[in-house]
Amino acid sequence: MDCCVPLLLALLLAGNGWCQQEEVCSKSVINSCGDCIRSGPHCVWCQQLNFTKVGAQEAVRCDTRAQLIARGCPVEEIIAPENLVDIVEARPLNAVFEGRELVQMSPQRINLKMRPGLPSSFNVSFKRAEGYPVDLYYLMDLSYSMKDDLAQVKGLGRDLFRALNKITQHGQIGFGAFVDKTVLPYTNTNKEKLEKPCDQKDQQCQPAFGYTHVLSMTKSADEFGKKVSEQFISGNLDSPEGSLDAMMQAAVCGEKIGWRNSSTRLIVLTTDAGFHMAGDGKLAGILEPNDKQCHMARNIYTKSSEMDYPSVGQLATVLEKNNIQLIFAVTKNVEAVYKELSKMIPKSEVGTLQSDSSNVVALIENAYNRLSSKVTLSHDNLPDDVRVVYTPMCTNSGPPGENEGVCDNVGVQEQVRSFRSHLMQIPRKHHRQGLLGLQKSVRQS
């Protein structure tokens, strides 16, 4: 049996209360019926021809319903427009992926005709799909300390695909690698050291690099294994790495990575070190801020030594915009660092990686299950004079919040639905509500 889990949504004027206990019409300048209706949710207009006395202002026609009736306005002469919810598009939910377009949210489009300040209710249903496509991008730190981990990952290709096939028959995996900017003080710029930044005894060592895209999304375990087996360790000087650079490029270079339009998008970041962020580039005289654009040529990040690292806020914004979820697979020594980072990035998880990455497959499985069972409703393009408060009403709900509503541990084919809205002014632009991590949204206008 499907389980329906309600969420409560309230759209409120910033600075305005939830509701007024007593009906009051707070009038300012009233010259017409429209002015009256815009004055507040309890203001109504008496259109009776002889209602006003000679010389009286038109504003006397505007008051609460009770006050106008008490002053002799017939009920049938009172104009009190109500809200209208028009479901424009509502395709039925289908929660099993069979090669056709999935419908996980319904309705898809709603027209709301609302008077200022008057709440309006509407339902939105979401059903978690079974077998939904997954795109997984394995982004690996190839600094020298990850030597044992690379050796382990070279033999994990089939295990990764086997784990992915437990989730969906429509899975793809890509691969990318990073170290850090190839300038001082992050990397030794001696020509010989740039060519071979590893110890002299290591014959298999690739030149220093920032971020390299190795393999676009593929369904072939053999192709993945072949490309990963061709990778060698590299090196740099300082401990923090350029992981934020790499994640930013993986997120914004969608065509190169091969992200599909209808899929769960995952970046799995594996590292044993912390990260550089915006401002750290100044140590190398790099002053140009990160522009959140794709700068890839021949699969190499070309602006690595010219542009600063992105900020955590920039990265979080880009990941959310592109519906990409993060799994940090990190060693114990930096687990606390990435747990703090995860708090600032929606739809991200942290797992503890063993020193040689031997548990990475199980880590990814567990993190994916936690991410996919967490339903997060959010919005964009919200008018300036409207604020949103989400109050989830489900078995494992998060606290009320203005940015999102969360239901946790939602099972396959469970439904999450029911929202209430309240706004002070009719918005002049569309806004969307959608679920983080999915290419789905509800358009409201």
Coordinates of C-alpha atoms in Angstrom, one line a residue, residues 131-136 161 163-174 217-220:
G131 CA 15.0 1.9 -11.0
Y132 CA 15.5 5.6 -11.7
P133 CA 18.7 6.2 -13.8
V134 CA 21.9 7.0 -11.9
D135 CA 25.0 8.9 -13.3
L136 CA 27.9 8.4 -10.9
F161 CA 28.9 -1.5 -11.6
A163 CA 26.6 -2.2 -6.8
L164 CA 25.1 0.3 -9.2
N165 CA 23.0 -2.5 -10.8
K166 CA 21.4 -3.3 -7.5
I167 CA 20.0 0.3 -7.6
T168 CA 19.1 0.6 -11.2
Q169 CA 19.5 -1.2 -14.6
H170 CA 20.2 2.3 -16.1
G171 CA 23.4 3.3 -14.4
Q172 CA 26.5 5.0 -15.8
I173 CA 29.9 5.8 -14.3
G174 CA 32.5 8.4 -15.3
M217 CA 29.7 8.5 -18.5
T218 CA 29.7 4.9 -19.7
K219 CA 27.7 1.7 -19.1
S220 CA 30.8 -0.4 -19.8

